Short mmCIF file of C-alpha atoms and ligand atoms in Angstrom, two decimals:
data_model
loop_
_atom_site.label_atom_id
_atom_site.label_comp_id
_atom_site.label_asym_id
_atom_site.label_seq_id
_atom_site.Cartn_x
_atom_site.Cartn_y
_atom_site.Cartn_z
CA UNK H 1 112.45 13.71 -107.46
CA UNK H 2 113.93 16.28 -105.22
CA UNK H 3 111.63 18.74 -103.24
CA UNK H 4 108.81 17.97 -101.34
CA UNK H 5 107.22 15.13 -102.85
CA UNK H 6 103.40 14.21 -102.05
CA UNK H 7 101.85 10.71 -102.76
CA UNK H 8 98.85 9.61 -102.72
CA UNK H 9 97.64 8.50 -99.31
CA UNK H 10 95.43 5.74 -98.21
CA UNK H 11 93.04 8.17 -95.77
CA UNK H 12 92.95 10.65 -92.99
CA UNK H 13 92.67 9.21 -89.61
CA UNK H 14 92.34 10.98 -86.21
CA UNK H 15 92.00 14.03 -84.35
CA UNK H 16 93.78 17.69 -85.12
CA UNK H 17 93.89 20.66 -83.58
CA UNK H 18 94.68 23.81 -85.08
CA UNK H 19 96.30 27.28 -84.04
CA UNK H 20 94.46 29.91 -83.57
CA UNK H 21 92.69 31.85 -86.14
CA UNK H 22 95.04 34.53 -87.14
CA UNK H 23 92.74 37.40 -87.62
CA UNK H 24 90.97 36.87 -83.75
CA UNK H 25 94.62 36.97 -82.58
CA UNK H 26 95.76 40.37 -84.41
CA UNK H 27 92.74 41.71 -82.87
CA UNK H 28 93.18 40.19 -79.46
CA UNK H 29 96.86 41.55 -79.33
CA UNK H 30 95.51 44.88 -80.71
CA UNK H 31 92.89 45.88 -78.48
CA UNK H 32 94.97 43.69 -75.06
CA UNK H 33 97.63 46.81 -76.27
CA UNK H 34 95.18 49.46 -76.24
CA UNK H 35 93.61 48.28 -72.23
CA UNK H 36 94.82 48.87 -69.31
CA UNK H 37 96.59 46.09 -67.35
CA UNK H 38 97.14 42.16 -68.69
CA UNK H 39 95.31 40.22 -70.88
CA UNK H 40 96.51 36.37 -71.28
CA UNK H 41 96.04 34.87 -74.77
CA UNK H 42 95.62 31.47 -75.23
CA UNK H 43 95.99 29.23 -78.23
CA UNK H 44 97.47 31.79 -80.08
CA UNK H 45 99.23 31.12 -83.07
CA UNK H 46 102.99 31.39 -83.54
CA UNK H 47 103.19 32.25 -87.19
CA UNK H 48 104.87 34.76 -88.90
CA UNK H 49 102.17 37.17 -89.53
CA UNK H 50 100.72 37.09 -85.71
CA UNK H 51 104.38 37.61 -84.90
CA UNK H 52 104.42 40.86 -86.67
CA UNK H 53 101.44 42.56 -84.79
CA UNK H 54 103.92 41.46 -81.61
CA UNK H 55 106.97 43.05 -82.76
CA UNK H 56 105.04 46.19 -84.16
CA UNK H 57 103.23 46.77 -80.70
CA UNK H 58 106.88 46.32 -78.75
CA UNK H 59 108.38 48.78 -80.36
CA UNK H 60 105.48 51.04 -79.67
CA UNK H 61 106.30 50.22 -76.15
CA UNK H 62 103.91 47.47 -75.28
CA UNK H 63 105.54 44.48 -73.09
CA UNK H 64 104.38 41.30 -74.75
CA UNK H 65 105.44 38.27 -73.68
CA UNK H 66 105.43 34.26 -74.10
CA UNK H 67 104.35 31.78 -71.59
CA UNK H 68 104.33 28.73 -72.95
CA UNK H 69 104.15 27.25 -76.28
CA UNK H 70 101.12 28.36 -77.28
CA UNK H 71 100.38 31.29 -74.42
CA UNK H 72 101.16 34.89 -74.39
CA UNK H 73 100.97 38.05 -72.26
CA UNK H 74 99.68 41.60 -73.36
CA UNK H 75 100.59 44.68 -70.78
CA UNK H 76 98.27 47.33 -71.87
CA UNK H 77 98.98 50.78 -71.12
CA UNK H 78 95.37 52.13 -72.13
CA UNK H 79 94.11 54.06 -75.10
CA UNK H 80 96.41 56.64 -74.94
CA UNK H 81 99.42 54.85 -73.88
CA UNK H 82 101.61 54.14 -77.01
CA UNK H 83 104.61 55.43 -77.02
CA UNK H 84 106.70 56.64 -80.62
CA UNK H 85 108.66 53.61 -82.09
CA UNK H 86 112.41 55.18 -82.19
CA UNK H 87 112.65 53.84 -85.82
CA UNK H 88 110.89 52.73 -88.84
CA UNK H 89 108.65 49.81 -87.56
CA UNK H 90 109.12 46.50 -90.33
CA UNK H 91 105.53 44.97 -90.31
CA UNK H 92 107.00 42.30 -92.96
CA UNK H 93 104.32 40.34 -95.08
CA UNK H 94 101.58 40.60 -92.75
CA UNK H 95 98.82 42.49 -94.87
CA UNK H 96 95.87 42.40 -91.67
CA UNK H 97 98.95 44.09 -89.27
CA UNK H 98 99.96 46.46 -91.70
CA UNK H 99 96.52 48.08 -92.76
CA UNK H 100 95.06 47.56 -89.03
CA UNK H 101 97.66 49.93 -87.73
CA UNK H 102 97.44 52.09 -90.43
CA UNK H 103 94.06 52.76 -88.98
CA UNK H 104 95.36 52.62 -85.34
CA UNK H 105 98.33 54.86 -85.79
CA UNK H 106 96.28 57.36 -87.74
CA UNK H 107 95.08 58.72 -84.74
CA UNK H 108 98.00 58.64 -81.91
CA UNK H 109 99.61 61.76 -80.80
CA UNK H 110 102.99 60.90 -82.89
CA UNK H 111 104.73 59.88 -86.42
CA UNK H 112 105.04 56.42 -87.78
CA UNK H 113 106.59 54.92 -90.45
CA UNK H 114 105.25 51.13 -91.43
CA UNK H 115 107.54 49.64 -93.73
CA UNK H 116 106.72 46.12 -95.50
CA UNK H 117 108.55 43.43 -97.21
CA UNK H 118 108.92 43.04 -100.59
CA UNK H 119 105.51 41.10 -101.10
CA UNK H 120 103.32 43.34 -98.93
CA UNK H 121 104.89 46.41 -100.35
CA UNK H 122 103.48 45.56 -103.38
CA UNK H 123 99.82 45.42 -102.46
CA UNK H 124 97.06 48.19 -102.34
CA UNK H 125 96.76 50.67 -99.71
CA UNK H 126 94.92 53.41 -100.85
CA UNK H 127 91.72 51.49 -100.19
CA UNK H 128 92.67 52.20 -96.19
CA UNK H 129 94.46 55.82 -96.50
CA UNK H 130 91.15 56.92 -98.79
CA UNK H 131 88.44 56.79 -95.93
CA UNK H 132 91.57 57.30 -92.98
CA UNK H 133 92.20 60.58 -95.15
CA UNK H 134 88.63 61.82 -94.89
CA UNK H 135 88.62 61.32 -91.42
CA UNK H 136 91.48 63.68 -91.23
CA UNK H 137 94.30 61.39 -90.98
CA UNK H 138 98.06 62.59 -92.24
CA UNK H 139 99.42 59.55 -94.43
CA UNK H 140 102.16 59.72 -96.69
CA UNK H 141 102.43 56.59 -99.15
CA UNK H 142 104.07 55.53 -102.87
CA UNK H 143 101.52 56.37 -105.79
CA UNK H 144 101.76 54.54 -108.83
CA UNK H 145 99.54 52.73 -110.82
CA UNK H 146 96.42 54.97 -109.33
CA UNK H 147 97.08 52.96 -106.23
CA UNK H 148 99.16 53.37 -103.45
CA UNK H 149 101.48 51.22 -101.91
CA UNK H 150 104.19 50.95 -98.87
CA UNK H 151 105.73 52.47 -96.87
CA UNK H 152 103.68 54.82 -95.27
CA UNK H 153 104.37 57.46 -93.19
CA UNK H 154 101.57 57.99 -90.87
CA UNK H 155 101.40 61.58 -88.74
CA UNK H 156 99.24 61.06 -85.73
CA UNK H 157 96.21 63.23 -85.98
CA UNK H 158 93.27 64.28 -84.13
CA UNK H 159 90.90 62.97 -86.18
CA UNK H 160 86.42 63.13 -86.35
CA UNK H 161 84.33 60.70 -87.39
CA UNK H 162 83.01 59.69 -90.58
CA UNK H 163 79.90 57.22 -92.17
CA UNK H 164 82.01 55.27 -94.54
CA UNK H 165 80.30 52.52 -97.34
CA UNK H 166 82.99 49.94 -97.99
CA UNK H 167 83.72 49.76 -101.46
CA UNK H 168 85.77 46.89 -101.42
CA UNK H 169 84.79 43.60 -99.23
CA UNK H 170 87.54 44.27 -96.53
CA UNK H 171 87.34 43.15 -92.84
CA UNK H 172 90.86 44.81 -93.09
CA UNK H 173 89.28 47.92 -93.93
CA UNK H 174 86.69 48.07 -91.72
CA UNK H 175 89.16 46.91 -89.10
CA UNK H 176 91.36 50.09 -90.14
CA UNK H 177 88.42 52.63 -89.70
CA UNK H 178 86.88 51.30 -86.39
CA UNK H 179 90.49 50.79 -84.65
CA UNK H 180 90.46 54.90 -86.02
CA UNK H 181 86.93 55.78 -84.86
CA UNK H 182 88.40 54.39 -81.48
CA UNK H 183 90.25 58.50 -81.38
CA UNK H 184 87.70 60.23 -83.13
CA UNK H 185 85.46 62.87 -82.21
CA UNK H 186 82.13 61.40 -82.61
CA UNK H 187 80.74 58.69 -83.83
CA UNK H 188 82.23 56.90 -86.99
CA UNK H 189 80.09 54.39 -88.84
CA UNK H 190 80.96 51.94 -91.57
CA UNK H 191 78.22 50.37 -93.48
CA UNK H 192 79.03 47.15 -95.55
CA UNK H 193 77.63 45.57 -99.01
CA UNK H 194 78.65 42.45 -98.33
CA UNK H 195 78.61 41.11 -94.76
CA UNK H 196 83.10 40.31 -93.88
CA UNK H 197 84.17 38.67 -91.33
CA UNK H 198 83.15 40.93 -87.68
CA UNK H 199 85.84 39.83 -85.30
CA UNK H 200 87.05 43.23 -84.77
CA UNK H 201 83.52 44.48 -83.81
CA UNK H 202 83.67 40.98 -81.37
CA UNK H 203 86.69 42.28 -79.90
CA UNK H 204 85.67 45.74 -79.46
CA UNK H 205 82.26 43.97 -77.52
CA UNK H 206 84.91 41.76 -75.42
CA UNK H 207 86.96 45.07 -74.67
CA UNK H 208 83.66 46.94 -74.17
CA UNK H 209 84.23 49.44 -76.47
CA UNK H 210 81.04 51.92 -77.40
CA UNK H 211 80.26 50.00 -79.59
CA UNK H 212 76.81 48.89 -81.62
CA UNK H 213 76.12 47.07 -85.14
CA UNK H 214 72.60 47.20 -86.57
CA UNK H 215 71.76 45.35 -90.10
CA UNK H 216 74.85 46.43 -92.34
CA UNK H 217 75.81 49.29 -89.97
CA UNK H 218 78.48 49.21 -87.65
CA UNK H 219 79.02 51.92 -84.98
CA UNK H 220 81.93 52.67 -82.95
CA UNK H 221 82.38 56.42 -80.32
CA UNK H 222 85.61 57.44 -80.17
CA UNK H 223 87.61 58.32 -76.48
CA UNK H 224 86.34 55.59 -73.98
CA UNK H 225 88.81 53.62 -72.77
CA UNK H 226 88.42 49.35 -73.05
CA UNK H 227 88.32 47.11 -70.32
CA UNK H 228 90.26 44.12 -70.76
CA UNK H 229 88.69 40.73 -70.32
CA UNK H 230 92.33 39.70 -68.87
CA UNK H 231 91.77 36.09 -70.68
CA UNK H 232 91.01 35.19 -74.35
CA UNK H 233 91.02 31.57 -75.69
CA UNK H 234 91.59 32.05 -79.39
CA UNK H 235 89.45 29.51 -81.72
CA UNK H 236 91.45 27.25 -83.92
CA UNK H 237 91.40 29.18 -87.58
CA UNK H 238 89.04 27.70 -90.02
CA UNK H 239 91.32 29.43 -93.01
CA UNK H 240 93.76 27.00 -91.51
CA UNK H 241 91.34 23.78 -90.67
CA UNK H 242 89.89 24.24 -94.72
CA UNK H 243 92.68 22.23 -95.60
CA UNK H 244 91.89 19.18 -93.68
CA UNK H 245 88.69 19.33 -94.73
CA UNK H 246 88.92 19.28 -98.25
CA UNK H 247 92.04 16.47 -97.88
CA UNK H 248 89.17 14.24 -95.45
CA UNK H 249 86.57 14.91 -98.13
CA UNK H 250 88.81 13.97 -101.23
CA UNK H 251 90.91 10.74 -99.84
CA UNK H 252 88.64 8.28 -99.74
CA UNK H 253 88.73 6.08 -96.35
CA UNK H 254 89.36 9.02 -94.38
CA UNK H 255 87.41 10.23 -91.50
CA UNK H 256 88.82 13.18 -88.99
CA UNK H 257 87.89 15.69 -86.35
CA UNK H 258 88.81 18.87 -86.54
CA UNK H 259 89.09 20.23 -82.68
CA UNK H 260 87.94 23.71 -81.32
CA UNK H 261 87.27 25.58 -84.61
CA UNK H 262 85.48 28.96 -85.06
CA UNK H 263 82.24 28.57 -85.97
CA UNK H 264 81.86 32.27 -86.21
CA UNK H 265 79.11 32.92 -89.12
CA UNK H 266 81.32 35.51 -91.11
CA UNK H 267 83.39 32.57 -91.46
CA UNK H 268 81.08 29.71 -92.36
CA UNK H 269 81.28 29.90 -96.09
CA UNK H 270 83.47 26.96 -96.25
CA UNK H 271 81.61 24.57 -94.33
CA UNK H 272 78.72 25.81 -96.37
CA UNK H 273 79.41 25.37 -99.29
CA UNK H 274 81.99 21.93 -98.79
CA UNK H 275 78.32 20.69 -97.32
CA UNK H 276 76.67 21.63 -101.01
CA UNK H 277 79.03 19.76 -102.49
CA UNK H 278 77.84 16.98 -101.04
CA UNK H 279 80.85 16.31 -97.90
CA UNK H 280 79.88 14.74 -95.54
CA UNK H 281 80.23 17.12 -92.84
CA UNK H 282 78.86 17.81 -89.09
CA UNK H 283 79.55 20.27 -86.30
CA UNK H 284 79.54 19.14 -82.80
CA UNK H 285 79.94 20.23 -78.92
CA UNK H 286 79.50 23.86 -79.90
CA UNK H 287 80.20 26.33 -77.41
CA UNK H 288 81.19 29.99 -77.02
CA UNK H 289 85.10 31.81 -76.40
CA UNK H 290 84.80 35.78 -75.49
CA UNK H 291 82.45 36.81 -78.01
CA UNK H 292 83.51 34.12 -80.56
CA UNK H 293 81.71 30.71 -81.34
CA UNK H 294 83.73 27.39 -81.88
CA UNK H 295 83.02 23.74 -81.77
CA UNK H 296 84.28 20.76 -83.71
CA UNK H 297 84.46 19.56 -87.30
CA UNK H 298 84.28 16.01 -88.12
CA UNK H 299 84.47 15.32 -91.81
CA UNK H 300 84.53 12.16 -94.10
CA UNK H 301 85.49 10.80 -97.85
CA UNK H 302 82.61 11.91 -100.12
CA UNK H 303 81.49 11.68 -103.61
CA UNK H 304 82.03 15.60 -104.27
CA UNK H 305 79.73 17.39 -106.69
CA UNK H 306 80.35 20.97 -108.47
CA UNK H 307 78.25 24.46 -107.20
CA UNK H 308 78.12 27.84 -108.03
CA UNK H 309 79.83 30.33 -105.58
CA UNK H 310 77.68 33.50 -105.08
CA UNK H 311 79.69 36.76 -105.47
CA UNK H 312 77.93 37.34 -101.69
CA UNK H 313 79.74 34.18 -100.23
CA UNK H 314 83.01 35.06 -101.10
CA UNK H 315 84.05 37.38 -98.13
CA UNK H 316 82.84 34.48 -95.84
CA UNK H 317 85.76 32.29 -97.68
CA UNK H 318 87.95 34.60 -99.48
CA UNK H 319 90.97 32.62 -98.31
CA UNK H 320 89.50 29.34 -98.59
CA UNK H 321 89.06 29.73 -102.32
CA UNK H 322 92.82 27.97 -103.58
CA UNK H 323 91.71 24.49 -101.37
CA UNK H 324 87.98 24.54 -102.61
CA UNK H 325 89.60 24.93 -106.38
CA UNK H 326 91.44 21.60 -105.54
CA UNK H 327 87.88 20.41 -103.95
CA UNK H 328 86.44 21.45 -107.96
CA UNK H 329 88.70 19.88 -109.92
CA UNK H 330 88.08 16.46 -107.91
CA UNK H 331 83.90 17.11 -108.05
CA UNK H 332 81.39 15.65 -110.91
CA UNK H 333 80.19 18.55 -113.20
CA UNK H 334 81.27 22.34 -113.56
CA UNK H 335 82.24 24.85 -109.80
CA UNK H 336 81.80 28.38 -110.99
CA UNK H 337 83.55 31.00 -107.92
CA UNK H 338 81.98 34.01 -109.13
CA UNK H 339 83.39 37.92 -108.91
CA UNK H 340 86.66 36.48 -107.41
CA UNK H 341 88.68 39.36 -108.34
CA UNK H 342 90.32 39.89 -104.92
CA UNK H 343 92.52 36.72 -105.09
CA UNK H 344 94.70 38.58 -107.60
CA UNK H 345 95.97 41.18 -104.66
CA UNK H 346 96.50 38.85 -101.75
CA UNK H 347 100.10 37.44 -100.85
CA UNK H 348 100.42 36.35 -104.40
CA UNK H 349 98.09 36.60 -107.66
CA UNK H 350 95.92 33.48 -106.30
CA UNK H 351 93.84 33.25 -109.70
CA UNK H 352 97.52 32.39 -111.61
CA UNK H 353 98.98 30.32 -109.17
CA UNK H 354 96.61 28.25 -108.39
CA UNK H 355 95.01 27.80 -112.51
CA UNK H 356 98.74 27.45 -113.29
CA UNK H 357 99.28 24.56 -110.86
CA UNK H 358 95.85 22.55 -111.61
CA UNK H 359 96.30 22.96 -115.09
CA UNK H 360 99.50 21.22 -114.92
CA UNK H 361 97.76 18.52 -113.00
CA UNK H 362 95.58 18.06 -115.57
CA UNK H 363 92.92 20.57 -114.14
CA UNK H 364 89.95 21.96 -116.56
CA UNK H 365 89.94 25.66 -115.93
CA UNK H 366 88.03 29.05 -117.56
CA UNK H 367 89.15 32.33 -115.77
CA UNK H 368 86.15 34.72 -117.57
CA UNK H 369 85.85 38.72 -116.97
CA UNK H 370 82.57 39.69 -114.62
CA UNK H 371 82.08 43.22 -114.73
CA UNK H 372 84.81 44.92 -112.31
CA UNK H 373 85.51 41.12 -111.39
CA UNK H 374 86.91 37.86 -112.89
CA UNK H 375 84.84 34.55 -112.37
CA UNK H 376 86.78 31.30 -112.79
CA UNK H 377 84.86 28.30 -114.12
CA UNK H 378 86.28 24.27 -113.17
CA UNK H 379 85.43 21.42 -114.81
CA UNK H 380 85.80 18.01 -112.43
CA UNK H 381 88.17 16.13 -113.91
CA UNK H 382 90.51 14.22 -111.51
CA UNK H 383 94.03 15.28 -111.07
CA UNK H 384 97.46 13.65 -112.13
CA UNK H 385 101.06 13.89 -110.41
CA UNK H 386 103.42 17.32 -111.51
CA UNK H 387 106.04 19.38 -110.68
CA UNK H 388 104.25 22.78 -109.01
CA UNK H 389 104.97 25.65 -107.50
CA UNK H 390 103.74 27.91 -104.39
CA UNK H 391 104.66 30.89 -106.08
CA UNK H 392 105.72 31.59 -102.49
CA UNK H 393 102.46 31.95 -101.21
CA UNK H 394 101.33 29.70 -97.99
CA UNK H 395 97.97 28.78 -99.31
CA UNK H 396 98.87 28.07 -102.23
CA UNK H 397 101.29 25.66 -101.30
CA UNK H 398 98.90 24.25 -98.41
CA UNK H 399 96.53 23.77 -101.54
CA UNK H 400 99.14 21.87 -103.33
CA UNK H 401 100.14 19.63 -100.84
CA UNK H 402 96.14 18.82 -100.17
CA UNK H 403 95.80 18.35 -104.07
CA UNK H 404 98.79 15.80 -103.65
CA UNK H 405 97.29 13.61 -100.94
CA UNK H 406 94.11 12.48 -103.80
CA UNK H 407 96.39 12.92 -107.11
CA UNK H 408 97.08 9.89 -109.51
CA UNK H 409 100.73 10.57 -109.23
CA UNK H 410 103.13 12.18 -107.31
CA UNK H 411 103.18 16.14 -106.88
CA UNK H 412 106.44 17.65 -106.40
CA UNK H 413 106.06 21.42 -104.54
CA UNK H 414 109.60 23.13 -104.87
CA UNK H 415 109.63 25.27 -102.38
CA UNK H 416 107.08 25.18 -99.05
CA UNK H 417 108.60 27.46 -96.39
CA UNK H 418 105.91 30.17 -97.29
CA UNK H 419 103.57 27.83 -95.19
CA UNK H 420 105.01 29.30 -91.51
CA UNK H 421 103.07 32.70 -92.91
CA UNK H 422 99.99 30.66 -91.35
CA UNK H 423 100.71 27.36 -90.25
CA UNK H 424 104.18 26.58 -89.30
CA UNK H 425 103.55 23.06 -88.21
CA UNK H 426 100.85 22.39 -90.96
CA UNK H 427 103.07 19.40 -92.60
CA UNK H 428 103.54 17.56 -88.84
CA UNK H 429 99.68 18.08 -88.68
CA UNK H 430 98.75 16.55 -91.81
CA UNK H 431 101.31 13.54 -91.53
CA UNK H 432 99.94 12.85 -88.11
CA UNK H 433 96.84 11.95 -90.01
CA UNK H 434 98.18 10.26 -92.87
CA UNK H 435 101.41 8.72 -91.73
CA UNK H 436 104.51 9.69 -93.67
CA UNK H 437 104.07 12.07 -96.74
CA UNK H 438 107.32 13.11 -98.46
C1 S3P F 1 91.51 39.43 -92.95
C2 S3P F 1 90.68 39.83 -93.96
C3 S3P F 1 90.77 39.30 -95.33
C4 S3P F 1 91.56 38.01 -95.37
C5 S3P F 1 92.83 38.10 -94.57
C6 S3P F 1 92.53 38.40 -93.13
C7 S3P F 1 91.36 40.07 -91.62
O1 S3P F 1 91.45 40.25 -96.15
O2 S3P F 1 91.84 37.65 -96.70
O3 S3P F 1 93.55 36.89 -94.64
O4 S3P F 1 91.87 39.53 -90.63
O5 S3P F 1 90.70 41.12 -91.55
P1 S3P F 1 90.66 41.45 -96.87
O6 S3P F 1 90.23 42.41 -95.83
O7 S3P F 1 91.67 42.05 -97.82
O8 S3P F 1 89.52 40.82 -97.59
#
């Protein structure tokens, strides 16, 4: 067998530490941009996707640069101190860049044009130029398909506030507007259905932005300039530490630690619901980074049983949903993820890849319609080796490669190099818990 080939291992054993979590870092570099004067980020991930909100802010004149492995430096030049990118900017896949600085570059005192690669170009934008547009924002985009997609060409505006209800569950969304509301007359407000994740409301708290969130309300007054905290530790991303979990929980002997993960409640659904399953799970040494909370994970080999996803939980682990399918098809009795619609327009069509892959492995799966939504229904049943694919897509392939560790044969993934989206040293990680893999 060719490819990268997963066996079954014999347990997890150790200590990992993770990058940092990819959306606190977007946001970190964002609003370190928008400051005057440095701001030092720490533990900061060096994937491909954090790497595009660095390239987009240099060529809007920011200096950013590396000091060590894991380090970087933001020079600021205040709220009003972007400068006009001399050409097309190329935000590549990065989905969270691309519809942040929509948002962000709605509002500067020049014209942009965001261009995306051939993934990103393909997913929906209209849900950030709709409430950018009634704030008074100039956006050019592609219609089709009553959507609209990539590139965009963004004319600075002066633009006023607006009270906006989120019709999708989108921290990107709400991201876009409040990074906005940051040059609007006024005071714009979003209010939310379902809680998403709040780091960019953290960040705008750390930056002291005029900022204030009440219930399902979030508030932020256009023109004041931020104040830089000059250091931010990023937490290790929990998106990213899922994985280990679910592998701990599903290869029995194992027993890890997961080191300085975000424990930031937006982001908890995982743990929650891993812990319904019946993992055995614990949090320790909590503490608190800027405005964010983090601690350790310590997780080990369980008898998993099945639970019902609430359509509410999802936004708190939207991205966790391809490893927790794994997680179902290993637990006694029936997982139902309900109203999972979204995982059809992130970096690939999440509900096909992964119901293609764990059927192949033998996987019991429903996909049913729920109103605007689709639910998808698994019935524990063990998995066996295959030949898979990641349908280029990193979590999907991350998902994989945890289904391999517990399957009764070998898993062959053909192609993996969609992983350094998120986690470009996610196979050293794993292996230095389970000794050789492939
Ligand atoms: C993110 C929000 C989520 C998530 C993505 C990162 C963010 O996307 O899936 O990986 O940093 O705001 P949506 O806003 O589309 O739900």
């Amino acid at each position: 067998m060719s490819g990268f080939v997963i066996r079954r291992v014999s347990g997890l054993k150790g200590s990992v530490s993770i990058p940092g979590d990819k959306s606190v870092a977007h946001r970190a570099v964002i609003l370190g941009a928008l400051s005057k004067g440095k701001t030092v980020i720490e533990n900061f991930p060096f994937n491909e996707d954090c790497l595009s909100t660095v390239v987009v802010f240099k060529q809007l004149g920011i200096s950013i640069n590396k000091r060590s492995e894991s380090v970087i430096e933001v020079k600021g030049n205040g709220l009003y101190g972007l400068r006009k990118a001399v050409s097309p900017i190329f935000v590549g896949e990065s989905g969270t860049t691309f519809r942040l600085m929509t948002g962000l570059l709605a509002g500067q005192g020049f014209k942009t044009e965001l261009v995306a690669g051939k993934v990103l170009s393909g997913r929906p934008m209209l849900r950030v130029t709709r409430p950018l547009r009634l704030m008074g924002a100039d956006i050019a985009g592609c219609r089709r398909n009553q959507d609209e997609y990539p590139p965009l060409t963004i004319q600075g505006k002066v633009l006023h506030s607006i009270t906006y209800r989120l019709p999708v569950a989108s921290a990107q969304v709400k991201g876009a507007i409040l990074l906005a509301g940051l040059y609007a007359s006024g005071k714009t407000k979003v209010i939310e259905q379902m809680a998403t994740r709040d780091h960019t409301e953290r960040m705008m708290q750390l930056f002291k932005a005029k900022f204030s969130a009440k219930g399902n309300v979030v508030m932020v007054k256009g023109g004041g300039e931020l104040v830089s905290p000059r250091k931010i530790y990023v937490p290790g991303d929990i998106s990213s530490a899922a994985f280990f979990m679910v592998a701990a929980a599903i290869v029995p002997g194992s027993e890890i630690t997961i080191k300085n993960i975000t424990l930031n409640p937006s982001r908890m659904g995982i743990v929650k619901v891993l812990k319904r399953m019946g993992v055995k799970l614990t949090v320790k040494g909590k503490k608190v980074s800027g405005r964010e909370p983090m601690g350790d994970i310590v997780v080990r080999s369980s008898i998993l049983k099945a639970t019902t996803i609430s359509k509410d939980e999802v936004p708190s682990l939207i991205d966790e949903i391809p490893v927790l399918m794994v997680a179902a098809a290993l637990a006694k009795g029936k997982t139902v993820f309900k109203e999972v619609g979204e995982l059809r327009v992130k970096e690939t069509d999440r509900i096909r890849s992964m119901t293609e892959n764990l059927r192949k492995m033998g996987g019991k799966i429903i996909v049913l319609k729920a109103g605007d939504s689709e639910s998808i229904e698994i019935s524990g049943t063990g998995l066996k080796g295959s030949i898979v694919k990641s349908f280029g897509d990193h979590r999907t392939a991350m998902s994989m490669i945890v289904a391999g560790l517990a399957a009764a044969g070998p898993v062959k993934i053909e192609d993996i190099s969609c992983i350094k989206k998120s986690f470009p040293g996610f196979v050293r990680a794993i292996t230095g818990l389970t000794g050789k893999l492939s």
